[in-house]
Short mmCIF file of C-alpha atoms in Angstrom, two decimals:
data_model
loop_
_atom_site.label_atom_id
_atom_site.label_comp_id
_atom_site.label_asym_id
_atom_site.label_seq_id
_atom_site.Cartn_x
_atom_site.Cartn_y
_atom_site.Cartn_z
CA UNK A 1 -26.19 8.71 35.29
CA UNK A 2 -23.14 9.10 37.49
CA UNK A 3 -21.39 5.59 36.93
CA UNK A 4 -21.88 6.37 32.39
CA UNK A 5 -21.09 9.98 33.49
CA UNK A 6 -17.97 8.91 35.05
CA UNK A 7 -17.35 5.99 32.38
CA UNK A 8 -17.39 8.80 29.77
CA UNK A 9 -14.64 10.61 31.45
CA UNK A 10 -12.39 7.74 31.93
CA UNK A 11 -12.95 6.97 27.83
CA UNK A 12 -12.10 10.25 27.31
CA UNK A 13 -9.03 10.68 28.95
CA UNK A 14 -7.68 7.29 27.61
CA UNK A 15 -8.81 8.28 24.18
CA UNK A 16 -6.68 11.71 25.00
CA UNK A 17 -3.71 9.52 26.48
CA UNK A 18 -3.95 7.40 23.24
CA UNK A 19 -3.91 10.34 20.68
CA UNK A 20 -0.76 12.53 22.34
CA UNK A 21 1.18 9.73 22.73
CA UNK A 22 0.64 8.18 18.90
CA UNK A 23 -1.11 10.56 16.86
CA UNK A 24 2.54 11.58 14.76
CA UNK A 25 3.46 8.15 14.36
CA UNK A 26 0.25 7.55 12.78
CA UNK A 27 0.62 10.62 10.72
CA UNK A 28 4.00 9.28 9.47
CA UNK A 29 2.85 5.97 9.06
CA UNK A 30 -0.26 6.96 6.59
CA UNK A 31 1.92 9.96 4.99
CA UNK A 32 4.66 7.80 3.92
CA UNK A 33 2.42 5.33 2.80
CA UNK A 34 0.20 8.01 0.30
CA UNK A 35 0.79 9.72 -2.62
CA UNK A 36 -0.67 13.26 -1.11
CA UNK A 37 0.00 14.23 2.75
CA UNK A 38 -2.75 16.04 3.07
CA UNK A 39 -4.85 13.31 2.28
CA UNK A 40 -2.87 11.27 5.26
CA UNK A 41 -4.94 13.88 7.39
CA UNK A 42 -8.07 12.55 6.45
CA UNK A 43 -7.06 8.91 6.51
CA UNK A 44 -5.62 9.78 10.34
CA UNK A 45 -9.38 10.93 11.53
CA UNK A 46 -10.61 7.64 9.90
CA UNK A 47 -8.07 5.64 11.90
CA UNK A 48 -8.49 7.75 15.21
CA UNK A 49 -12.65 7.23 14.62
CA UNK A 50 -12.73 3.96 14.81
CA UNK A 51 -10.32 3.87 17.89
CA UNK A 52 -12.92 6.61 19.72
CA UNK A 53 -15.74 4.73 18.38
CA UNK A 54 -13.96 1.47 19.86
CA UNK A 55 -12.17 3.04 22.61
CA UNK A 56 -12.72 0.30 25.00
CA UNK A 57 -11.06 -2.07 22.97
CA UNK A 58 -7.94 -0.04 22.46
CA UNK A 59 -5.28 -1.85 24.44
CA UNK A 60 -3.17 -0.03 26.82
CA UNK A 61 0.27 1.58 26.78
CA UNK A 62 2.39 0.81 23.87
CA UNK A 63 0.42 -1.84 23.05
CA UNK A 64 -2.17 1.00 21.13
CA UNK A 65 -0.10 1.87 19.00
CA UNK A 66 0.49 -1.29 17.45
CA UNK A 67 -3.11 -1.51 17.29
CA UNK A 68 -3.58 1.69 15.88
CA UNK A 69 -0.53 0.46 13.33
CA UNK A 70 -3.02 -2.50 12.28
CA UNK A 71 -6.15 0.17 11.92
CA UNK A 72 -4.21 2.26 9.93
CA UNK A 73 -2.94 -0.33 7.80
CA UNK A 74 -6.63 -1.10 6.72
CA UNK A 75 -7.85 2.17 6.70
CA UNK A 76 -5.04 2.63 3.99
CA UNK A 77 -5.45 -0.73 2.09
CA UNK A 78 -9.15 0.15 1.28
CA UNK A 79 -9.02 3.71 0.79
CA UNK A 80 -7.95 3.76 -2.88
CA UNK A 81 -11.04 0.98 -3.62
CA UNK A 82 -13.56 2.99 -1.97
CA UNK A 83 -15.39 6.35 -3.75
CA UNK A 84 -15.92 8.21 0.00
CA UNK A 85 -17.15 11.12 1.01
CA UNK A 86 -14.84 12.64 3.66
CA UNK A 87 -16.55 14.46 6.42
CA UNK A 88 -13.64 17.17 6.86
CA UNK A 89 -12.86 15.81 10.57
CA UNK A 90 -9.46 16.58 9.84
CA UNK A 91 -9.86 20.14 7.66
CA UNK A 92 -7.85 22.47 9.84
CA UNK A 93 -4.94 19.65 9.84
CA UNK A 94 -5.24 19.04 5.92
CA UNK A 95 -5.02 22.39 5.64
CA UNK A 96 -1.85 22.73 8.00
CA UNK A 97 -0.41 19.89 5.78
CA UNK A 98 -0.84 21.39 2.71
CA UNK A 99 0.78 24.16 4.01
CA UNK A 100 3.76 22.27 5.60
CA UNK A 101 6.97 21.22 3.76
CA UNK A 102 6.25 17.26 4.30
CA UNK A 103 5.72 17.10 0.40
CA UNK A 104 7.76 14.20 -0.06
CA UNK A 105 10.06 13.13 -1.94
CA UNK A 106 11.23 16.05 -3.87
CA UNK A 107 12.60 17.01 0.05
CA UNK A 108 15.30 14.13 0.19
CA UNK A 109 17.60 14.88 -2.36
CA UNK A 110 19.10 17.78 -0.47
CA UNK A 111 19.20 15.01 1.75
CA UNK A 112 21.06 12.88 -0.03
CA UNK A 113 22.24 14.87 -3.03
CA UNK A 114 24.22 11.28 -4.23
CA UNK A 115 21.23 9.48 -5.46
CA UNK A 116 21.36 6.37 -3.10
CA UNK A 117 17.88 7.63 -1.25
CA UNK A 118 16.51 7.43 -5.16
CA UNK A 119 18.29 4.35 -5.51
CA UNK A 120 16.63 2.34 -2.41
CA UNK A 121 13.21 4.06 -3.23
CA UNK A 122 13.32 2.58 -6.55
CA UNK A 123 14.67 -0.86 -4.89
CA UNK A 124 11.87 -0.63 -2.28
CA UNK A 125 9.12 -0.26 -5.32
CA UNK A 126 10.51 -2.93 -6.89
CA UNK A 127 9.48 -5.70 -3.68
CA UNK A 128 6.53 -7.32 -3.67
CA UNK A 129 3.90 -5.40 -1.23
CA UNK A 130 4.44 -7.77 1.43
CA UNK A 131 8.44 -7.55 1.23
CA UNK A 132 8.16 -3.54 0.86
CA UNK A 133 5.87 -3.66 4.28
CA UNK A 134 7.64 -5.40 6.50
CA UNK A 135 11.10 -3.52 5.39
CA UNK A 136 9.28 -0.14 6.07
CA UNK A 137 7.34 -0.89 9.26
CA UNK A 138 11.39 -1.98 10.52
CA UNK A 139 13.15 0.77 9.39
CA UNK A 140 10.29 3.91 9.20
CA UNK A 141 8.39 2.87 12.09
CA UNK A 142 11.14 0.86 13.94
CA UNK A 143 9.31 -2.02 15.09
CA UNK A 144 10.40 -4.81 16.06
CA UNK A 145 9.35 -8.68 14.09
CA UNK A 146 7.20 -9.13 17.18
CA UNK A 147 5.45 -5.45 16.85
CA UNK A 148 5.21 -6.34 13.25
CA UNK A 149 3.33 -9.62 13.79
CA UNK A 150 0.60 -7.83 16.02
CA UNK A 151 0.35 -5.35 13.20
CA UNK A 152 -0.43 -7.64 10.27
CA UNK A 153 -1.68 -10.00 12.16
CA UNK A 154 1.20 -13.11 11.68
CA UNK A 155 3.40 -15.30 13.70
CA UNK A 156 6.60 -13.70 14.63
CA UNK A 157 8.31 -16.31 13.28
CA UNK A 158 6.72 -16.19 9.96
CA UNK A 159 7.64 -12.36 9.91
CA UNK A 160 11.20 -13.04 10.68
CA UNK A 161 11.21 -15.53 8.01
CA UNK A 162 9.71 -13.21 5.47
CA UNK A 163 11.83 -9.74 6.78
CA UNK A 164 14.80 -11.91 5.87
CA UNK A 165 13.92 -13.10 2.24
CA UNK A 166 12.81 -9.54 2.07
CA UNK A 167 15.78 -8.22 3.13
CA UNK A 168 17.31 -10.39 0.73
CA UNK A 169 15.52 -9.17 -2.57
CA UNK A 170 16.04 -5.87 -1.38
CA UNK A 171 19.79 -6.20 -1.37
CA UNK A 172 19.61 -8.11 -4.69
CA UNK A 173 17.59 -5.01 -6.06
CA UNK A 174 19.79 -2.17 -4.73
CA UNK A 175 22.87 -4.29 -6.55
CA UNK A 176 20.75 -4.64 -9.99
CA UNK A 177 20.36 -0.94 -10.15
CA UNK A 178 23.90 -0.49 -9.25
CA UNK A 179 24.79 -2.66 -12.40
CA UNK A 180 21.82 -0.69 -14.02
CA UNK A 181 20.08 -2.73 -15.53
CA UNK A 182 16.64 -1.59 -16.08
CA UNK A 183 13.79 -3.25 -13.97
CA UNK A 184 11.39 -5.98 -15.50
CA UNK A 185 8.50 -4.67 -14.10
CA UNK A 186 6.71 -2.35 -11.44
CA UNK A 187 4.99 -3.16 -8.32
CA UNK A 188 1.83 -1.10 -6.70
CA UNK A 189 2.54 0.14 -3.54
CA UNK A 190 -1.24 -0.79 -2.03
CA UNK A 191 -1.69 -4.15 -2.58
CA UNK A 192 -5.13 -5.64 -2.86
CA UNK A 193 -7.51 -7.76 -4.62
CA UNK A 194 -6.27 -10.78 -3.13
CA UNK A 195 -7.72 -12.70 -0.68
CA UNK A 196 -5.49 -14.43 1.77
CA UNK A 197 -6.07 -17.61 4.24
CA UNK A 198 -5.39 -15.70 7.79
CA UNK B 1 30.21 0.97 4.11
CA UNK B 2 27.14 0.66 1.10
CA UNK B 3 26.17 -2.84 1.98
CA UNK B 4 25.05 -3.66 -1.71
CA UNK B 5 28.41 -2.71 -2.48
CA UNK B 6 30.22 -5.27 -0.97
CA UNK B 7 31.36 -8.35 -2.53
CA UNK B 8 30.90 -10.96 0.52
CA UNK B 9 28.32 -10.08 3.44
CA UNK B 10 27.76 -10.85 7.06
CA UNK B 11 25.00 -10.85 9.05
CA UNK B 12 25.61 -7.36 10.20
CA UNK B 13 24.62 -6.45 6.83
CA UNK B 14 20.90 -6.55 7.08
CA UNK B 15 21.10 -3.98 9.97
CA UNK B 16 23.29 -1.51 7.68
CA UNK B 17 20.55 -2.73 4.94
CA UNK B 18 17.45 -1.47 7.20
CA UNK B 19 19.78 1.85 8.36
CA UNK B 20 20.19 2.96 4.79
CA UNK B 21 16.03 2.19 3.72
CA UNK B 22 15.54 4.38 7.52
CA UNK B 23 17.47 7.66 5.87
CA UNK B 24 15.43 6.92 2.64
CA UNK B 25 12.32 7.46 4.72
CA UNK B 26 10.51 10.56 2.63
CA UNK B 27 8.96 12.04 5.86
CA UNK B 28 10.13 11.08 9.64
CA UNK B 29 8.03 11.79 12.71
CA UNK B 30 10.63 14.18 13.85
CA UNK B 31 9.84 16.39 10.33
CA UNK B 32 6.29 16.10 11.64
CA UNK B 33 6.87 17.40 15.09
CA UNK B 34 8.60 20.42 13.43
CA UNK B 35 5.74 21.09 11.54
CA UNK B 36 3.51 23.24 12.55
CA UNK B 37 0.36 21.05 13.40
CA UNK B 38 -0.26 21.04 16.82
CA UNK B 39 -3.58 22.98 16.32
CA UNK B 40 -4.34 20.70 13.01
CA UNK B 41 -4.08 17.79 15.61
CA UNK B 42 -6.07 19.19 18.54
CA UNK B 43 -8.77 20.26 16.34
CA UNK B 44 -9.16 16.70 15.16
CA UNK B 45 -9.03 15.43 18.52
CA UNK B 46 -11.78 17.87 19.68
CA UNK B 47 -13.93 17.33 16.71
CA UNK B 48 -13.09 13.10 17.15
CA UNK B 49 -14.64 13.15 20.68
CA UNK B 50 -18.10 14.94 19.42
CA UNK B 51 -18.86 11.63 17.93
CA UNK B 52 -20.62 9.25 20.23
CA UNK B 53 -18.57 5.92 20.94
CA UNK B 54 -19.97 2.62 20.53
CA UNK B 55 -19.46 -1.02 21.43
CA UNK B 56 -18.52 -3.27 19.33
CA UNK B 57 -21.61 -5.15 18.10
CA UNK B 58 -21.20 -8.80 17.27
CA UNK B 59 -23.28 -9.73 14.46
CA UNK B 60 -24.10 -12.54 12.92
CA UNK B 61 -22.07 -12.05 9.81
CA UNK B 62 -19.43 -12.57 11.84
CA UNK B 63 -20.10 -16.22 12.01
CA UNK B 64 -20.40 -15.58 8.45
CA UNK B 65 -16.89 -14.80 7.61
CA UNK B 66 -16.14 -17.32 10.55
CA UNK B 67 -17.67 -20.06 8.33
CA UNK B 68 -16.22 -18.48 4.75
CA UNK B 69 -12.12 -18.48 5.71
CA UNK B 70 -13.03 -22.13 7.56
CA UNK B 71 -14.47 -23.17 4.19
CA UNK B 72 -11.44 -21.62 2.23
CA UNK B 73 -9.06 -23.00 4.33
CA UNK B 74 -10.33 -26.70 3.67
CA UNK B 75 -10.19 -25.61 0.18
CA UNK B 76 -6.67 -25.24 -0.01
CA UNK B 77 -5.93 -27.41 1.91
CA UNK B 78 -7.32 -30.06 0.48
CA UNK B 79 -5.33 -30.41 -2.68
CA UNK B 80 -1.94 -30.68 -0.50
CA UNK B 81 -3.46 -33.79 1.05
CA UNK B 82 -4.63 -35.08 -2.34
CA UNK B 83 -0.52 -35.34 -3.09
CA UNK B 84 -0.45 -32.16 -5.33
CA UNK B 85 -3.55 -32.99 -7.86
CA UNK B 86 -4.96 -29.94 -7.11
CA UNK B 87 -6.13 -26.85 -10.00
CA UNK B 88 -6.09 -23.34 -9.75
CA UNK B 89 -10.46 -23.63 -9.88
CA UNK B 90 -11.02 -23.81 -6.20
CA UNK B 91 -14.49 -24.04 -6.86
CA UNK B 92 -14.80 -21.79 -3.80
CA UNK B 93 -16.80 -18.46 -4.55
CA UNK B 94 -17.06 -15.04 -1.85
CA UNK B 95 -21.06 -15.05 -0.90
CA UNK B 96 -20.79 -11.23 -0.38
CA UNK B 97 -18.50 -8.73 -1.78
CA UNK B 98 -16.40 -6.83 -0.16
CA UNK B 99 -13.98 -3.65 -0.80
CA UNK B 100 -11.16 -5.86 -2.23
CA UNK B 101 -12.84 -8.81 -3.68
CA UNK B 102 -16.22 -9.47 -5.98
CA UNK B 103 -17.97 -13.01 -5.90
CA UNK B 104 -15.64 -14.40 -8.67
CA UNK B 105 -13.92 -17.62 -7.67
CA UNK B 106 -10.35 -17.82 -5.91
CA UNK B 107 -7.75 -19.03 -7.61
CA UNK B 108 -5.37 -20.84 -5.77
CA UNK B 109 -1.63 -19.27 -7.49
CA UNK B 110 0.32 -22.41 -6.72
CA UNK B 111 -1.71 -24.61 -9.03
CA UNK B 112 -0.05 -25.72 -12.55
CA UNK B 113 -3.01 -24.18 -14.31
CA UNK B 114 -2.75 -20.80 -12.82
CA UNK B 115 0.26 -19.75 -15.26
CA UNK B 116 -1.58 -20.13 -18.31
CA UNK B 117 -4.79 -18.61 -16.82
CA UNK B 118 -3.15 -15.69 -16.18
CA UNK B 119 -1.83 -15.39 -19.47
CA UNK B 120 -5.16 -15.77 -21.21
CA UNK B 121 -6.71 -13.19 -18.59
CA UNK B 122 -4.14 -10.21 -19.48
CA UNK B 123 -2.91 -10.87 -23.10
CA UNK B 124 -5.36 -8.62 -23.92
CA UNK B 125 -4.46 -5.98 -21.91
CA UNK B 126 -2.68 -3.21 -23.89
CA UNK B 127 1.23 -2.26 -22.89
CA UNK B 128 3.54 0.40 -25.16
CA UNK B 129 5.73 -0.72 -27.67
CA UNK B 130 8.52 -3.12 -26.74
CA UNK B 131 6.70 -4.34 -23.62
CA UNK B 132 3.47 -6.58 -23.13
CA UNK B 133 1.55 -7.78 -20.34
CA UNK B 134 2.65 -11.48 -21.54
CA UNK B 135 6.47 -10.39 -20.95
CA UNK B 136 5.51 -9.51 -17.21
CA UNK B 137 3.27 -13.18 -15.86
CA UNK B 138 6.78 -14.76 -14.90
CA UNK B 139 6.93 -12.31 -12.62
CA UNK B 140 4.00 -11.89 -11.58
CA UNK B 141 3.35 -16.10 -11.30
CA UNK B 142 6.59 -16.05 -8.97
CA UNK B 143 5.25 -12.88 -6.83
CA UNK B 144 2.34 -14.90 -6.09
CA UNK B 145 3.68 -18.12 -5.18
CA UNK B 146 3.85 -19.48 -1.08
CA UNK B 147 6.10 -17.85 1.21
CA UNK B 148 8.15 -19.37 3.34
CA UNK B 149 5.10 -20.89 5.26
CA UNK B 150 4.14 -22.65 2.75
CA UNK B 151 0.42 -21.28 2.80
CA UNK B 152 -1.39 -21.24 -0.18
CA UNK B 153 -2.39 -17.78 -1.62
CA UNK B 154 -5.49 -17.33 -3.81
CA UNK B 155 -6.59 -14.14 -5.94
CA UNK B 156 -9.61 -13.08 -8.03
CA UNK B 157 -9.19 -12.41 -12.28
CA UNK B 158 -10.67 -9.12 -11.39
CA UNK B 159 -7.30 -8.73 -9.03
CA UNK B 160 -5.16 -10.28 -11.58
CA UNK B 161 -6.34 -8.41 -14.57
CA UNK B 162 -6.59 -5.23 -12.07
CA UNK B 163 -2.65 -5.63 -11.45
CA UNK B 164 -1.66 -5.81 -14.84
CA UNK B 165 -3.80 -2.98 -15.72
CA UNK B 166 -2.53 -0.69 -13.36
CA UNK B 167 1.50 -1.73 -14.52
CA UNK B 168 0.28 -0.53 -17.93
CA UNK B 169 -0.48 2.26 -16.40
CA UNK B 170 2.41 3.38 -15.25
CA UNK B 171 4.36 2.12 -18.25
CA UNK B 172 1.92 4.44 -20.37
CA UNK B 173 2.71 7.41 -18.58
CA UNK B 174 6.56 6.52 -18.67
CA UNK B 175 6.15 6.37 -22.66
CA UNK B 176 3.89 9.43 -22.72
CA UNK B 177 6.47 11.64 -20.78
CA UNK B 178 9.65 10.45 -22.50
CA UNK B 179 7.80 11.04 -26.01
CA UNK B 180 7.06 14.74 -24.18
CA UNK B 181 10.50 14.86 -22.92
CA UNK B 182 11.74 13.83 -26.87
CA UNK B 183 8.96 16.22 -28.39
CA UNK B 184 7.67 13.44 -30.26
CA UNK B 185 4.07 14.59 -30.64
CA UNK B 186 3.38 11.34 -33.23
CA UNK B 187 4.71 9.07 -29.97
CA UNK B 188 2.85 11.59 -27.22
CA UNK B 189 -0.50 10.77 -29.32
CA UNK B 190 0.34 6.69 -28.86
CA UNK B 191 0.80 7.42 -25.25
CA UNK B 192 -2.17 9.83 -24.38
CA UNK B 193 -4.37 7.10 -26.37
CA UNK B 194 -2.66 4.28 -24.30
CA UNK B 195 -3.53 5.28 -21.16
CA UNK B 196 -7.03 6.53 -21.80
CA UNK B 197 -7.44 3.11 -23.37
CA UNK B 198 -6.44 1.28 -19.86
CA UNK B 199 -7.94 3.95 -17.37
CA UNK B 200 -11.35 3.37 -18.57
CA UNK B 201 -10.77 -0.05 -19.51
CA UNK B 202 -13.19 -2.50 -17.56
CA UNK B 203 -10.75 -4.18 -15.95
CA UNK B 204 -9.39 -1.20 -14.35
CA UNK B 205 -12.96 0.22 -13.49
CA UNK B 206 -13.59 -3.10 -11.58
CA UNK B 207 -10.50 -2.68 -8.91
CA UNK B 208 -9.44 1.02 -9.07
CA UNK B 209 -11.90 3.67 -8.25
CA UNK B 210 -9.76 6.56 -9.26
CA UNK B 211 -10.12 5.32 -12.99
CA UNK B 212 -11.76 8.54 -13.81
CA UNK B 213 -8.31 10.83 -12.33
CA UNK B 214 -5.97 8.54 -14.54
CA UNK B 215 -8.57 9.47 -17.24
CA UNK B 216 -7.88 12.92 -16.64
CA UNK B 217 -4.18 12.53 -17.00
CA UNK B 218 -5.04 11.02 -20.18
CA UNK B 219 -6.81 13.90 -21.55
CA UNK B 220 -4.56 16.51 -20.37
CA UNK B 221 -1.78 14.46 -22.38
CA UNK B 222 -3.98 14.38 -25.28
CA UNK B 223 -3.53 18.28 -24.84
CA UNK B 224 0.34 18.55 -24.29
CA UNK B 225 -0.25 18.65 -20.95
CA UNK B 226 2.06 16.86 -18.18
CA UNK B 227 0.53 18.25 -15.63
CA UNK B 228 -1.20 15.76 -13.41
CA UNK B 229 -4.22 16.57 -10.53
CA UNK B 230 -3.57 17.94 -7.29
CA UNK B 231 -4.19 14.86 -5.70
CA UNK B 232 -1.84 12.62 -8.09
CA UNK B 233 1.02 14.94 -7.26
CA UNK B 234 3.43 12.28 -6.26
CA UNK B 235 1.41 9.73 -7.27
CA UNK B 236 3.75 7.89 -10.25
CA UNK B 237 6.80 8.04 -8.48
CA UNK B 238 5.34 6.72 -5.25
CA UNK B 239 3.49 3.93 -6.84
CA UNK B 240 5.11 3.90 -10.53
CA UNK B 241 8.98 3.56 -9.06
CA UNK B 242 10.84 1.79 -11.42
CA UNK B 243 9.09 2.50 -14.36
CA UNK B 244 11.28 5.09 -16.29
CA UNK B 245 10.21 8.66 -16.93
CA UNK B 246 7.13 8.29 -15.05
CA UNK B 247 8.24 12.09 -13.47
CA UNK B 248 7.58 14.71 -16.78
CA UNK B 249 9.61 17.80 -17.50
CA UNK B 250 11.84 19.23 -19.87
#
């Protein structure tokens, strides 16, 4: 009883540890990523579940939150496919949310009363989902290529490769709308239905 | 400096590139910090650790899934060996389904015959006036195609058909609204019907599970009504951007 008692504890604190240190950039991560910040509250107990539920597999130091990054990532790529019933972990921080000023975007254009934050939001919806993801998880969540490639789960040299075509259309995108012309077509921000060779 | 201002770039360019996407980001972590949640979060914390923990179990699906992306990966690869004689039809079909594909065949989007099966797939699928879902497969064909890897991708007609249905979507709404912003009840009519049209169209039901909250939009435009449901509230310009008029109000 002693040596589960004591195994407990030791879970416990890590899982502590593991939360402090990464539980905002989580938040940010899933808030920037949904239509509704309060509903990033419920997808942040989903992603913090499974990491209590697999605690010992949670790696240390920095390294969690990378891994929490690649939970997060499919706790948010299945959550628009799946008719759930939420179990309210997260009520008094939904709550707090909807309460907050995070309600993006109408916030930025005090910002940046010129237009250019509209102006690389609409570039950035214009990428492909893959392009948009690896531009955002560098400049929102500052990773690095190599963070990126634990995240999704790539080579980092196939990540550089694709941040740099990415950064590419991006720049191509941000001068189309400075020539305005209008945009061909639209592109969901969670990507799915399509089954890749990992 | 704008960087997609300038004429000529360098390679210092991508960083100013990734600096000006950084002070687009809608919500940083510091805005978070200054928040206000620090009971939210230890209340999820406490209630998190209630929950028993559990080790990972390996199952036997797992040599399932094991056996399924082996299988798909000789698939693919197979036609590159064959010197490009290779089709779309992979003949390989998902045993199970899962939350982002059904047992429908994978279509390998590099193929020759993937272009045209597209385009009999969505032709069908209804867009306003002066756009079509035919207008957007060059697009969508090049989206699709390798990256710089080279590795194949493959998709499902319900993803295909799912992907065109929800870019009608959004160019509904965007017609809807600017007929609402023009007070054009004959065009608002065209648009409220539109979008009902694709939110409970099959094709949409079969990928998107909030088909019945786009339904709602469509009925409260039927009634004049641009409001959209609490949980849509930034829901067209976060997924819509680039469609105009997506955002109503007069």
């Amino acid at each position: 009883v002693s040596t589960r008692g004591a195994d407990h504890a030791i879970d416990r604190d890590r899982f502590e540890d593991t939360y402090h240190a990464s539980s905002t950039a989580i938040l940010g991560y899933l808030i920037r990523r949904t239509s509704n910040p309060e509903d990033a509250a419920d997808l942040l107990a989903e992603v913090y579940l499974v990491a209590w539920r697999r605690i010992r597999d949670v790696p240390n130091g920095d390294q969690a939150r990378l891994w929490l990054y690649a939970v997060a990532r499919r706790v948010l790529a299945n959550e628009r496919r799946r008719a759930k019933t939420r179990d309210n972990l997260a009520e008094q921080l939904r709550t707090e949310l909807g309460q907050s000023h995070l309600n993006m975007p109408q916030d930025d254009r005090a910002k940046a009363p010129d237009g250019r934050v509209e102006e690389v939001r609409t570039a950035l919806g214009r990428l492909g989902p893959s392009d948009r993801e690896l531009i955002t998880l560098t400049a929102w969540e500052g990773l690095t290529p190599r963070e990126i490639a634990r995240v999704i789960g790539r080579p980092p040299a196939v990540v550089r490769v694709r941040l740099h075509r990415a950064r590419r259309r991006l720049n191509d995108q941000l001068m189309l709308i400075e020539q305005h012309q209008e945009p061909w077509e639209t592109q969901r921000v969670v990507a799915g239905w399509e089954a890749r060779r990992h | 400096m704008n960087p997609f201002r300038s004429p000529t770039r360098t390679s210092g360019d991508g960083d100013q590139l990734i600096q000006l996407v950084a002070r687009a980001n809608p919500v940083t972590d510091d805005a978070i910090n200054e928040a206000g949640l620090a009971a939210g979060f230890d209340a999820l914390l406490q209630r998190l650790m209630e929950r028993p923990t559990e080790r990972p179990r390996r199952s036997r699906r797992r040599g399932g899934v094991v056996a399924l992306v082996i299988a798909l990966g000789i698939v693919l690869s197979s036609g590159v060996a064959l010197g490009g004689m290779y089709s779309t039809h992979t003949g390989f079909f998902p045993p199970k389904k899962g939350t982002e594909n059904d047992t429908s065949e994978y279509l390998r989007t590099d193929a020759p015959d993937f272009p045209p099966l597209v385009r009999s797939l969505v032709q069908d699928i209804p867009f306003p006036p002066g756009d079509s879902a035919l207008s957007r497969v060059p697009g969508y064909i090049a989206l699709k195609q390798p990256g710089a890897d080279g590795v194949p991708e493959v998709v499902q007609a319900a993803g295909i058909k799912g992907q065109f249905s929800f870019w009608a979507l959004c160019a509904w709404r965007g017609y809807w609204v600017k007929a609402y912003n023009g007070s054009d009840r004959t065009e608002q009519a065209t648009g409220a019907d539109g979008l009902a049209t694709i939110a409970s169209s099959d094709a949409m039901k079969a990928v998107d599970a909030w088909w019945p909250v786009y339904l709602d939009v469509a009925h409260r435009e039927a009634a004049g009504d641009p409001s959209v449901p609490a949980k849509m509230k930034n829901f067209f310009q976060v997924n819509c951007a680039g469609t105009p008029n997506v955002q109503a109000g007069r």
